[in-house]
mmCIF file of C-alpha atoms and ligand atoms in Angstrom:
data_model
loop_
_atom_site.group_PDB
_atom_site.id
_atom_site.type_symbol
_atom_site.label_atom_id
_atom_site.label_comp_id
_atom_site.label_asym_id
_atom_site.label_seq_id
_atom_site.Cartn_x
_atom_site.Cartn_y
_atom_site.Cartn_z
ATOM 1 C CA UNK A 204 154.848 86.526 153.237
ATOM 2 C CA UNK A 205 154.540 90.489 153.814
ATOM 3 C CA UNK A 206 154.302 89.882 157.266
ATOM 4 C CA UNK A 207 156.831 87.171 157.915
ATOM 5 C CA UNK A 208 159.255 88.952 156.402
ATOM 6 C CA UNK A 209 158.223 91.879 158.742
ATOM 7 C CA UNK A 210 158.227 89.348 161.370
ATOM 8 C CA UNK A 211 161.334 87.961 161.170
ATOM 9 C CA UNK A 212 162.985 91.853 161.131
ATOM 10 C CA UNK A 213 160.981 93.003 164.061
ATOM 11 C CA UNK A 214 162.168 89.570 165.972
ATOM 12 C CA UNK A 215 165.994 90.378 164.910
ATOM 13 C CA UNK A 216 165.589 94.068 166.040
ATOM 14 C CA UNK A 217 163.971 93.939 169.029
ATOM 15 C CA UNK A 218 163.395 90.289 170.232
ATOM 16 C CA UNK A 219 159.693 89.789 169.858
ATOM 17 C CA UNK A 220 156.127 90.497 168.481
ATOM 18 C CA UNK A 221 156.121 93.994 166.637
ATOM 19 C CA UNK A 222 152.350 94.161 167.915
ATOM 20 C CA UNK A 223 149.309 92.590 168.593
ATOM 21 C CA UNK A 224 145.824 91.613 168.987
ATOM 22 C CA UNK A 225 143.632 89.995 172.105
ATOM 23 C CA UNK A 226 140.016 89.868 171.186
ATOM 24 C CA UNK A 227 137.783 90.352 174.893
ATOM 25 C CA UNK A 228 134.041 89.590 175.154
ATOM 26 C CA UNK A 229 132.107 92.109 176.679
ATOM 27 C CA UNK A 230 128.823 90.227 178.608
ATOM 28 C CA UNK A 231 126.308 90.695 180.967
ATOM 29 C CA UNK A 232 122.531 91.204 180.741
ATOM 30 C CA UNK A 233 120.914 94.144 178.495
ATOM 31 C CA UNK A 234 121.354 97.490 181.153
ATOM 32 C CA UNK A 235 123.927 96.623 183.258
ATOM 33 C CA UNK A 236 126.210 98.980 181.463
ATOM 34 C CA UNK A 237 128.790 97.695 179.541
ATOM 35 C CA UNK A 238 128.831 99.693 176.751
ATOM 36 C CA UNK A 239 129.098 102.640 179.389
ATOM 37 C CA UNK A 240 132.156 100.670 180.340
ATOM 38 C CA UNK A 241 133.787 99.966 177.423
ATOM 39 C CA UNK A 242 133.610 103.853 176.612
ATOM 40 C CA UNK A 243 135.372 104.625 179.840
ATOM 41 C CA UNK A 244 137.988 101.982 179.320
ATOM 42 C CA UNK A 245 138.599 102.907 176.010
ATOM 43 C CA UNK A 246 137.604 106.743 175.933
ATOM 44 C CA UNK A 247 138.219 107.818 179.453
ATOM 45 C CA UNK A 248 134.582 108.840 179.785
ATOM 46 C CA UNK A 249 130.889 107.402 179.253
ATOM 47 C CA UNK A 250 128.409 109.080 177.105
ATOM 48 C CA UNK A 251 125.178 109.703 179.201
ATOM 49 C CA UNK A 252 123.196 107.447 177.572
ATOM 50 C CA UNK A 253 124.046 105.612 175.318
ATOM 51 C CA UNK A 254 121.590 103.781 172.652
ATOM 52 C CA UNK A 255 120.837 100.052 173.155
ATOM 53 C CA UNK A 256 123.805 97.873 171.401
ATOM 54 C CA UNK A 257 122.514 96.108 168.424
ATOM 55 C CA UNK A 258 124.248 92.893 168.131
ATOM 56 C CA UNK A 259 127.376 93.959 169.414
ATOM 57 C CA UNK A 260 129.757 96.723 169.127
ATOM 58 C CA UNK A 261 133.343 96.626 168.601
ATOM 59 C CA UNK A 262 136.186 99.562 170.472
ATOM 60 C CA UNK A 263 140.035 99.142 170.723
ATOM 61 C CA UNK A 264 142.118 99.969 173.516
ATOM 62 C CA UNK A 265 146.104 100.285 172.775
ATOM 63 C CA UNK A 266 148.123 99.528 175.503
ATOM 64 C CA UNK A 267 152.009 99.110 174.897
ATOM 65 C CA UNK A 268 153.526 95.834 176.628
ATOM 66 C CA UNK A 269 156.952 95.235 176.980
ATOM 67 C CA UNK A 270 160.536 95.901 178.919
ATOM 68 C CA UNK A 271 160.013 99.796 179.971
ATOM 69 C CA UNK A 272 156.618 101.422 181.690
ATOM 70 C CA UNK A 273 153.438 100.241 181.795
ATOM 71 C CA UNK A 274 151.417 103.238 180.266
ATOM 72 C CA UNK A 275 148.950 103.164 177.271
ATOM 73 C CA UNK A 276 149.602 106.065 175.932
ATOM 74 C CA UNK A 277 150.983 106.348 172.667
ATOM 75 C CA UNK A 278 154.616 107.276 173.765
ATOM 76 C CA UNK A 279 156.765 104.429 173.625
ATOM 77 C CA UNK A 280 159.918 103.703 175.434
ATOM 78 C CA UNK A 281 162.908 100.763 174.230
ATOM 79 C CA UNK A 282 161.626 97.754 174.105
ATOM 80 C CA UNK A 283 157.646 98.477 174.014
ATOM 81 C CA UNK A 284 155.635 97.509 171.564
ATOM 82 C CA UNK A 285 151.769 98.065 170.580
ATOM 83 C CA UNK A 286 149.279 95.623 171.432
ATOM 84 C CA UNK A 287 145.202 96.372 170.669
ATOM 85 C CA UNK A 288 142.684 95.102 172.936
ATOM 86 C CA UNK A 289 139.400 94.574 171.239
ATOM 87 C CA UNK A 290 136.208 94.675 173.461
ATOM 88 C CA UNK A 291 133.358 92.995 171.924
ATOM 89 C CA UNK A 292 130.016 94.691 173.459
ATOM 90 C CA UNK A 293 127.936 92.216 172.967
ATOM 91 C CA UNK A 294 124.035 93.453 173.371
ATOM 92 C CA UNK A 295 122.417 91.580 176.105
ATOM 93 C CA UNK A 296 119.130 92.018 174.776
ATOM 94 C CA UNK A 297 116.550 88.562 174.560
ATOM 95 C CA UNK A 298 116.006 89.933 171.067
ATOM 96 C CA UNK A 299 119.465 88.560 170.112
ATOM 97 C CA UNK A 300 120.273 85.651 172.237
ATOM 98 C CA UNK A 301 119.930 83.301 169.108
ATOM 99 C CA UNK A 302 122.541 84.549 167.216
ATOM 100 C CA UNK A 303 124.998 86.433 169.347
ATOM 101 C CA UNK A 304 127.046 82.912 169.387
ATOM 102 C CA UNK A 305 127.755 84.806 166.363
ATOM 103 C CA UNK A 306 129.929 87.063 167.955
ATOM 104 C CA UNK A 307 131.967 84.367 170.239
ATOM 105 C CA UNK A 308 135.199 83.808 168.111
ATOM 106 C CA UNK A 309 138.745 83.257 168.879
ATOM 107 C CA UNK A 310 138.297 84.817 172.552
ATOM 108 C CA UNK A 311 141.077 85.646 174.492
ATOM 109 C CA UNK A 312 139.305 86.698 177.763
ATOM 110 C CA UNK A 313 135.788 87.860 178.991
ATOM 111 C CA UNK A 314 134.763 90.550 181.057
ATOM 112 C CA UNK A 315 131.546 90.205 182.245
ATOM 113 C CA UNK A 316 129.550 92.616 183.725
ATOM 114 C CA UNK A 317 126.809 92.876 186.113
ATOM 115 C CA UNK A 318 124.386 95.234 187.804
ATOM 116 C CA UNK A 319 125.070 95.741 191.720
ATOM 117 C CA UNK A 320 121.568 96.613 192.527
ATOM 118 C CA UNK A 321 119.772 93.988 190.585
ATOM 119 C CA UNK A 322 121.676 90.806 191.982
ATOM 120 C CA UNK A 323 120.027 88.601 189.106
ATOM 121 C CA UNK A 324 122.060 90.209 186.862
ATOM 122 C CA UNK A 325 125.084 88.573 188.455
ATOM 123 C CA UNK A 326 123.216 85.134 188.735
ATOM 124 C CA UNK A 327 122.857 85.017 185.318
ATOM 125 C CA UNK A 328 126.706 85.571 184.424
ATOM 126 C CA UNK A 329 126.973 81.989 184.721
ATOM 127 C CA UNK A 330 124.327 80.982 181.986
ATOM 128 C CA UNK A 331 126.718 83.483 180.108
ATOM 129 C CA UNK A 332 129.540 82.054 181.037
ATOM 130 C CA UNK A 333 128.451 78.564 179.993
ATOM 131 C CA UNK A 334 126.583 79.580 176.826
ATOM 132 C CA UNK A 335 130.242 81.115 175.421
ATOM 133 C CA UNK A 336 132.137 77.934 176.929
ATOM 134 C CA UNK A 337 129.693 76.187 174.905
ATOM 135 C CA UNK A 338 129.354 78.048 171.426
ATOM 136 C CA UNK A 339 132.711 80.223 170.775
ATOM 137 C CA UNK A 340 135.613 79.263 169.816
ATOM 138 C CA UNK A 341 138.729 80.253 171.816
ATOM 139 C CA UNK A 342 142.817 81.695 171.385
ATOM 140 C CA UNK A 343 145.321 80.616 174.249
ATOM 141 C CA UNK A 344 142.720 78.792 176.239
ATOM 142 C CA UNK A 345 143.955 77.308 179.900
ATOM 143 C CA UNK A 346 143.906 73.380 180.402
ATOM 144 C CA UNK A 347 140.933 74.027 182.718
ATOM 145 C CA UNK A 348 137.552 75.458 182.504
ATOM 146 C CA UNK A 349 136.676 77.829 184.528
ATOM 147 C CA UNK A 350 132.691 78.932 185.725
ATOM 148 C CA UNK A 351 130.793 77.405 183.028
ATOM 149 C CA UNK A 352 133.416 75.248 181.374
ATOM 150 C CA UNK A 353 134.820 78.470 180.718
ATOM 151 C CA UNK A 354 138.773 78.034 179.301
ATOM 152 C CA UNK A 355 139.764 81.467 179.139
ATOM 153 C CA UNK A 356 140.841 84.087 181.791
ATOM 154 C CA UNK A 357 137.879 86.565 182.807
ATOM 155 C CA UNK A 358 137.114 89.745 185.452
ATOM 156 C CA UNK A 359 133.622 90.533 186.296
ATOM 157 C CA UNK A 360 132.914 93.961 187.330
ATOM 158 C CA UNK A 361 130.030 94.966 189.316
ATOM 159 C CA UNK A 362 128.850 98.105 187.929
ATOM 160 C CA UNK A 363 126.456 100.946 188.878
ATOM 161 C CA UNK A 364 127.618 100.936 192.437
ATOM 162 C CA UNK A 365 126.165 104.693 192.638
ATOM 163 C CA UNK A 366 123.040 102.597 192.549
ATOM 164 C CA UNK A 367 123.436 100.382 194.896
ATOM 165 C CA UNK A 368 124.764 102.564 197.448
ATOM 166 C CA UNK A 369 122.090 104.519 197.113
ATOM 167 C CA UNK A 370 120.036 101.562 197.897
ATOM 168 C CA UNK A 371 121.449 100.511 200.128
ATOM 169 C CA UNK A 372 120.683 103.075 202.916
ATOM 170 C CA UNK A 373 117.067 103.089 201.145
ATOM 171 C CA UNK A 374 116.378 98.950 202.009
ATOM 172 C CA UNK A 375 117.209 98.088 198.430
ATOM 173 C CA UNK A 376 113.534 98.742 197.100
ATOM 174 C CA UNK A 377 114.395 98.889 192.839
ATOM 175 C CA UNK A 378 114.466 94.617 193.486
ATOM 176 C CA UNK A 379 111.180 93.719 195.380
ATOM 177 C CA UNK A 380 112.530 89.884 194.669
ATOM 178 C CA UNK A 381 115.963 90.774 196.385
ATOM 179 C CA UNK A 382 114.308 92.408 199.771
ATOM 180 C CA UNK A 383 112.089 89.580 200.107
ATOM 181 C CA UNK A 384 115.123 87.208 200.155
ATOM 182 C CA UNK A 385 117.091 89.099 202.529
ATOM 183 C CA UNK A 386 113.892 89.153 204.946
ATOM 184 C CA UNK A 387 113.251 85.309 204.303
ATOM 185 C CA UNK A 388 117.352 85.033 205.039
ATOM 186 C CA UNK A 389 117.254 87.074 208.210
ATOM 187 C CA UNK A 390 114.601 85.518 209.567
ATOM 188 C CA UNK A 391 116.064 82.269 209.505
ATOM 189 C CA UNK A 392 112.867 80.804 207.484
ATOM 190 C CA UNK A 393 115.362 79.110 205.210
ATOM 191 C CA UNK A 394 118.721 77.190 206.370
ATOM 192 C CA UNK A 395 121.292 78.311 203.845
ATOM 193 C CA UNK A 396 121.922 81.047 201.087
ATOM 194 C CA UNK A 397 122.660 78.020 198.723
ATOM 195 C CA UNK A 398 118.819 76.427 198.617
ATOM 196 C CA UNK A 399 117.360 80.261 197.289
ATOM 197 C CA UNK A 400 117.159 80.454 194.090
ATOM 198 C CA UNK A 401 119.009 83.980 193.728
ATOM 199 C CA UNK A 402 122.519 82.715 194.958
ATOM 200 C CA UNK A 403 125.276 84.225 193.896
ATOM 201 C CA UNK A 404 126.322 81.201 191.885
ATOM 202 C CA UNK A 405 129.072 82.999 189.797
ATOM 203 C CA UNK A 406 132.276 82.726 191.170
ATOM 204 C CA UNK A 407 134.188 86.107 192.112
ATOM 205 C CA UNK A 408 132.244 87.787 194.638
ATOM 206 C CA UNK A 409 135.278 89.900 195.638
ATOM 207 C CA UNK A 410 135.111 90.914 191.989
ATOM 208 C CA UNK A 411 135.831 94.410 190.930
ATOM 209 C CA UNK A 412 133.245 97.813 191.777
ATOM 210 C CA UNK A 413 132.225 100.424 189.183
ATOM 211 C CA UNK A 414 130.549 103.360 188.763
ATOM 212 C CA UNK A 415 130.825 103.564 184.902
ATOM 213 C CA UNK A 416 128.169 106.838 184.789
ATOM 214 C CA UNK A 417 131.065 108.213 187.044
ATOM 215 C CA UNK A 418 133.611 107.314 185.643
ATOM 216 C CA UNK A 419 134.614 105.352 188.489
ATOM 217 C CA UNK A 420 136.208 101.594 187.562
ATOM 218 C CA UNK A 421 139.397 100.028 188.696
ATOM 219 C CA UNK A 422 141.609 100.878 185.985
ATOM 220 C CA UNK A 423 144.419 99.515 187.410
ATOM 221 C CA UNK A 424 142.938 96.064 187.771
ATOM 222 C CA UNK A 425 141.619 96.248 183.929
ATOM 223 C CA UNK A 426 145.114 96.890 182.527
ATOM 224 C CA UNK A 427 146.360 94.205 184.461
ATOM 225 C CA UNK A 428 143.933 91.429 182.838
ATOM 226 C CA UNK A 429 144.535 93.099 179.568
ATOM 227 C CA UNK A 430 148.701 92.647 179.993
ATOM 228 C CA UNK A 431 147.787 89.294 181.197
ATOM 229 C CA UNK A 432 145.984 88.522 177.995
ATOM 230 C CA UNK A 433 148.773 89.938 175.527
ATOM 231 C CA UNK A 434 151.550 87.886 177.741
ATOM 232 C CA UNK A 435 149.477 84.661 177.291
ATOM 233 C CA UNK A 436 148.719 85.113 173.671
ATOM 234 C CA UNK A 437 151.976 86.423 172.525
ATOM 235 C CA UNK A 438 154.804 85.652 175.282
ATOM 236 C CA UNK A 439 153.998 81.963 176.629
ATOM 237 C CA UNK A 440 157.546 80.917 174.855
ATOM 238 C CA UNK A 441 158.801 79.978 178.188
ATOM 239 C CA UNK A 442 156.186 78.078 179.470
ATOM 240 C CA UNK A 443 155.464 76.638 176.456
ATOM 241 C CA UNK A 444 159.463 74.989 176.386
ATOM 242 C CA UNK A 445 159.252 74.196 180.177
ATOM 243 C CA UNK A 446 158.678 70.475 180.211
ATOM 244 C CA UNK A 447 158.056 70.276 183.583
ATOM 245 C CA UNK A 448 157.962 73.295 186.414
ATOM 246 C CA UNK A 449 159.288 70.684 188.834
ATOM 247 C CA UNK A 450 162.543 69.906 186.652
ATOM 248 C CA UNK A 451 165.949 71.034 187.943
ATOM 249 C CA UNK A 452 166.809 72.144 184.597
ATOM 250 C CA UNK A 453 164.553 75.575 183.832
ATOM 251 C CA UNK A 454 166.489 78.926 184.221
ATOM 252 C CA UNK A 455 165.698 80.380 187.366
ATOM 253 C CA UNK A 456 163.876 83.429 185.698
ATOM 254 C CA UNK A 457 161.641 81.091 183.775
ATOM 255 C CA UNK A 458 160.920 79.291 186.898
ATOM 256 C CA UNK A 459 160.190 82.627 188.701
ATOM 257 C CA UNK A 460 157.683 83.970 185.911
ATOM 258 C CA UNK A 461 156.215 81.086 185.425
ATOM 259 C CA UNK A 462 155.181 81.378 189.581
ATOM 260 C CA UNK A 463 154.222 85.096 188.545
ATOM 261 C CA UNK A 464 151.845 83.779 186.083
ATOM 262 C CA UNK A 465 150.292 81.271 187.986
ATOM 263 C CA UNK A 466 149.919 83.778 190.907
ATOM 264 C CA UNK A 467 148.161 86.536 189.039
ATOM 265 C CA UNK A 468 146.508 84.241 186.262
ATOM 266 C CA UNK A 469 144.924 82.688 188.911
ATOM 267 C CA UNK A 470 143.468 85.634 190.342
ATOM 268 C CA UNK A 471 141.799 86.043 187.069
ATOM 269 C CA UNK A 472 141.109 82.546 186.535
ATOM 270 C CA UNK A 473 138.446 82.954 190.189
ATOM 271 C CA UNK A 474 138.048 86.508 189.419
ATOM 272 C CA UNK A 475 139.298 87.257 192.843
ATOM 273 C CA UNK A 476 140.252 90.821 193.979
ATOM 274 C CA UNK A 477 143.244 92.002 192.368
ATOM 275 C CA UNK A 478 144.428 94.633 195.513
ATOM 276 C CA UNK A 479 148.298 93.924 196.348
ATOM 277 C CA UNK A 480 149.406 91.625 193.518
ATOM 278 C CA UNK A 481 152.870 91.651 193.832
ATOM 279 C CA UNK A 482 153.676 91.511 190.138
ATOM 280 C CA UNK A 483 155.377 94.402 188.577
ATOM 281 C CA UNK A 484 154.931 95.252 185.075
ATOM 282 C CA UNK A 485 157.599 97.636 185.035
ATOM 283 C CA UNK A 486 160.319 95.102 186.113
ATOM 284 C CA UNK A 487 159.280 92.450 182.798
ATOM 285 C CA UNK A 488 162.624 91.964 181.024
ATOM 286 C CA UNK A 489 163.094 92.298 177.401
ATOM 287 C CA UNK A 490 160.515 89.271 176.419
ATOM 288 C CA UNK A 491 161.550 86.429 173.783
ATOM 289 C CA UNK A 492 161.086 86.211 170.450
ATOM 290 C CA UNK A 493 157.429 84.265 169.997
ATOM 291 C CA UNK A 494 158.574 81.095 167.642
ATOM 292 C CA UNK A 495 154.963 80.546 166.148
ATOM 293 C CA UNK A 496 154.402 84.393 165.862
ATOM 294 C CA UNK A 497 151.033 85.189 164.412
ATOM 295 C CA UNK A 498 150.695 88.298 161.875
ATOM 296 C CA UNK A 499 150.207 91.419 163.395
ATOM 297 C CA UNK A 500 146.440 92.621 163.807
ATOM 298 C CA UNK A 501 144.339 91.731 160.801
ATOM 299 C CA UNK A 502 140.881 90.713 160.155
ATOM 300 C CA UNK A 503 141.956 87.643 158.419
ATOM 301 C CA UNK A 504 141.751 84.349 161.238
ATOM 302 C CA UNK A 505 144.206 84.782 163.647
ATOM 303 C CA UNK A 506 146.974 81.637 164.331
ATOM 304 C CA UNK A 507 146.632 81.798 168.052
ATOM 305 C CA UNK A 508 149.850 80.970 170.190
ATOM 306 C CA UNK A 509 149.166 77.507 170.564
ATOM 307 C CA UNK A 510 149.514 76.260 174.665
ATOM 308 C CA UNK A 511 147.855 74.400 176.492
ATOM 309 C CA UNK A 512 147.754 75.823 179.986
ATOM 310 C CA UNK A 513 146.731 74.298 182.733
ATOM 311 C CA UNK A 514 146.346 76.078 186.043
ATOM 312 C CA UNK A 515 147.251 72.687 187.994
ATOM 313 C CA UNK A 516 151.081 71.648 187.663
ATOM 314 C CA UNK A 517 152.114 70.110 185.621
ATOM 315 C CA UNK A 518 151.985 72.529 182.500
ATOM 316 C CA UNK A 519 151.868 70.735 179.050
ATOM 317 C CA UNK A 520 153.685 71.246 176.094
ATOM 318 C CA UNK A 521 151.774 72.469 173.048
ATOM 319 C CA UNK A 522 149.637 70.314 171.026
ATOM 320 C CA UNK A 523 149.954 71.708 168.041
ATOM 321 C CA UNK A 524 146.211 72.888 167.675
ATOM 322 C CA UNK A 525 146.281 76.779 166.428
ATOM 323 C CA UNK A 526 142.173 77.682 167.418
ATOM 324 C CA UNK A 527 140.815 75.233 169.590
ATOM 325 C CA UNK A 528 136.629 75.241 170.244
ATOM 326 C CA UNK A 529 135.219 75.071 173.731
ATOM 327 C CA UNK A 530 134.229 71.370 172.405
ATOM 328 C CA UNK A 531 138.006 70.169 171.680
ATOM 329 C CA UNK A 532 139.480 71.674 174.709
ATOM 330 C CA UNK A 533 137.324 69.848 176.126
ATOM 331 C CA UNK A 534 138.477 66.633 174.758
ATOM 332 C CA UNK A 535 141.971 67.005 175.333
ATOM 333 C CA UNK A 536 141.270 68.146 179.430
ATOM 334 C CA UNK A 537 140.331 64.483 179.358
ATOM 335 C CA UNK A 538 143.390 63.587 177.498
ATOM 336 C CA UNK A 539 145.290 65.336 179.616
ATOM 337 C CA UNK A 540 143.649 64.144 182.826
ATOM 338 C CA UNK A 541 143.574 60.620 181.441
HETATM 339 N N1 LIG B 1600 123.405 105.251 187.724
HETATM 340 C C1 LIG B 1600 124.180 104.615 186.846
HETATM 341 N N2 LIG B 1600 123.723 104.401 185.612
HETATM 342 C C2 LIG B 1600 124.529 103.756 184.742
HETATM 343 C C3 LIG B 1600 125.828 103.317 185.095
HETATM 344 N N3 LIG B 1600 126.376 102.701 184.026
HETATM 345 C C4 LIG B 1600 125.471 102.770 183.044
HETATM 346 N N4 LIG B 1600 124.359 103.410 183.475
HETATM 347 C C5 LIG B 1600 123.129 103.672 182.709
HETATM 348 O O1 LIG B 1600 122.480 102.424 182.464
HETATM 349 C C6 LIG B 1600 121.834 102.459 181.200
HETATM 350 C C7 LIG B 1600 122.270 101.259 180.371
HETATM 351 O O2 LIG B 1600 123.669 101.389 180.096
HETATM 352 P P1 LIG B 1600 124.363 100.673 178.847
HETATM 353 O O3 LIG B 1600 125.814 100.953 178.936
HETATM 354 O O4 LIG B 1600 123.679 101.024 177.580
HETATM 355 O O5 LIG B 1600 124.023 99.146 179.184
HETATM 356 P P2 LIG B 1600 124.359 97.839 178.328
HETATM 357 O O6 LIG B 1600 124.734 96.786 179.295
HETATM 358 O O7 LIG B 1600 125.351 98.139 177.266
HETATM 359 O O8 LIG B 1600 122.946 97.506 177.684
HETATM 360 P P3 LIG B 1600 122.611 96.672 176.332
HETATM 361 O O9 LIG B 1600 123.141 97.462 175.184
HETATM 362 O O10 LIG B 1600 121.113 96.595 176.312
HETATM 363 O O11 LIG B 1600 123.215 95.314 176.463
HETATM 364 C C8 LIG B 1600 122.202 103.808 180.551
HETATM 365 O O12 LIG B 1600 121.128 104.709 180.746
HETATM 366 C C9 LIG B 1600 123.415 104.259 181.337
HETATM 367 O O13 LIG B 1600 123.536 105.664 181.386
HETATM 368 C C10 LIG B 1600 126.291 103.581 186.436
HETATM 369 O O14 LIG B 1600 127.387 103.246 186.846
HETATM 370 N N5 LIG B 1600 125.413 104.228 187.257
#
């Protein structure tokens, strides 16, 4: 009641959410260094080394979102409003992988995370990728699954390029497995990259470099996926009420973000390089007032803005399901598809 009331003030002031909350898994196998990632994205720096995650760990990022600048600091101009990203480290230790399902609830987006000189590590994002499409639960997912079955937006980042560079001018020696599979590849012994079973399966191979124990990581391209997550969850009013992209009747502005979206959710959607997008924060107008508006952050369920993307025109109206599991989404794909 508290909040609706608040709600329904903040809408009248300044003509939409007063805040909010996107929820982002954190993945990858145990080393890779995502909790030396998180700490840069949300700290500015990594600690040297930091323990082994147990279970998972939980950091916020603020970022504000909304009509004026596109900064995360704390100053706020007109029209800006908070929004916390929470980045769910999840340990990628064997000695959880029963219960870290535990930890995949009412998602947003993913970042996963892999280690550029052990190229395993990004083979296996895909087993991660399919074992949270098949055991979490998900907020704003898209009409389509991504790698895995995967119905949320994701990045993956390809850390510890210090490493590899390194290796790279030394032949690549910390992966024995690796170097033998370049040799078998170069000397033709096998006919294509797809029939080894080290193949860079997971889509996004264009995906975004880091350096974490440099504090080196596209910060830029982060942000971006992080305002992409906030617009979904909290400002898909317009796409939501657009019956059809291909009537005459949409405003022309709702038309033209709605191409933005697609554009740059795409690029997230086959974690393709971000460089040159030509969408421009700055230039968002003062966004609508979110009819279904969830409570700001609390750590009571959130009442996710219910749409049903899909990536593929036509979009679809809502239908009316607040969380939906990997499981239903499922399900209504094939509804939708029928
Ligand atoms: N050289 C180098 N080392 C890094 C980099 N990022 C992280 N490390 C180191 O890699 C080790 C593992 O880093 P973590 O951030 O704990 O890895 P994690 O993925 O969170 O590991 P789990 O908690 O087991 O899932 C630490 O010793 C880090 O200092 C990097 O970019 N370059």
């Amino acid at each position: 009641m508290f909040w609706r009331d608040r709600e329904r003030e903040s809408k009248e002031l300044n003509g939409g959410p007063p805040c909010g909350l996107v929820r982002v898994l954190v993945v990858g196998d145990s080393g890779v260094g995502k909790t030396s990632l998180v700490n840069l994205i949300v700290k500015g720096s990594s600690s040297g080394r930091p323990p082994q995650t147990v279970g998972c760990n939980v950091d916020v990022k603020h970022i504000t979102y909304g009509s004026s600048g596109s900064s995360s600091s704390s100053m706020k101009g007109d029209g800006e409003r908070d929004f916390f990203v929470e980045l769910w480290d999840v340990s990628g230790h064997e000695r959880y992988k029963d219960c870290r399902s535990l930890f995949y609830s009412q998602i947003n987006g993913v970042i996963f995370v892999h280690d550029l000189s052990q190229r395993r590590t990004k083979t296996s994002l895909l087993q991660w990728a399919s074992e949270i499409a098949a055991t979490g639960t998900f907020s704003a997912p898209l009409g389509s699954g991504g790698p895995g079955g995967l119905p949320v937006p994701y990045i993956a980042i390809g850390n510890k390029a210090d490493v590899a560079a390194k290796e790279g001018t030394r032949g690549s020696s910390s992966n024995l497995v690796d170097a033998a599979r370049q040799w078998v590849e170069k000397q033709g012994l096998l006919p294509t990259s797809e029939e080894l079973p080290l193949t860079d399966s997971f889509p996004g191979s264009t995906g975004l470099l880091a350096a974490a124990k440099e504090a080196r990581y596209d910060k830029e391209a982060v942000i971006k996926f992080f305002r992409l997550l906030i617009r979904r969850r909290y400002f898909s009013d317009e796409l939501v009420s657009t019956p059809s992209p291909w009537s005459a009747s949409p405003a022309q502005r709702s038309q033209q973000r709605l191409d933005e979206d697609i554009t740059e959710e795409n690029q997230f959607y086959r974690g393709t390089s971000l460089g040159g997008d030509p969408y421009k924060y700055n230039s968002i107008p003062p966004l609508p007032a979110q009819r279904n508006l969830t409570p700001p952050p609390t750590l009571y369920p959130q009442q996710p803005v219910s749409v049903m993307e899909n990536y593929n025109f036509p979009r679809f109206p809502s239908l009316g399901s607040q969380e939906i599991s990997s499981s239903s989404t499922r399900s209504k794909r094939l509804d939708i598809n029928v």
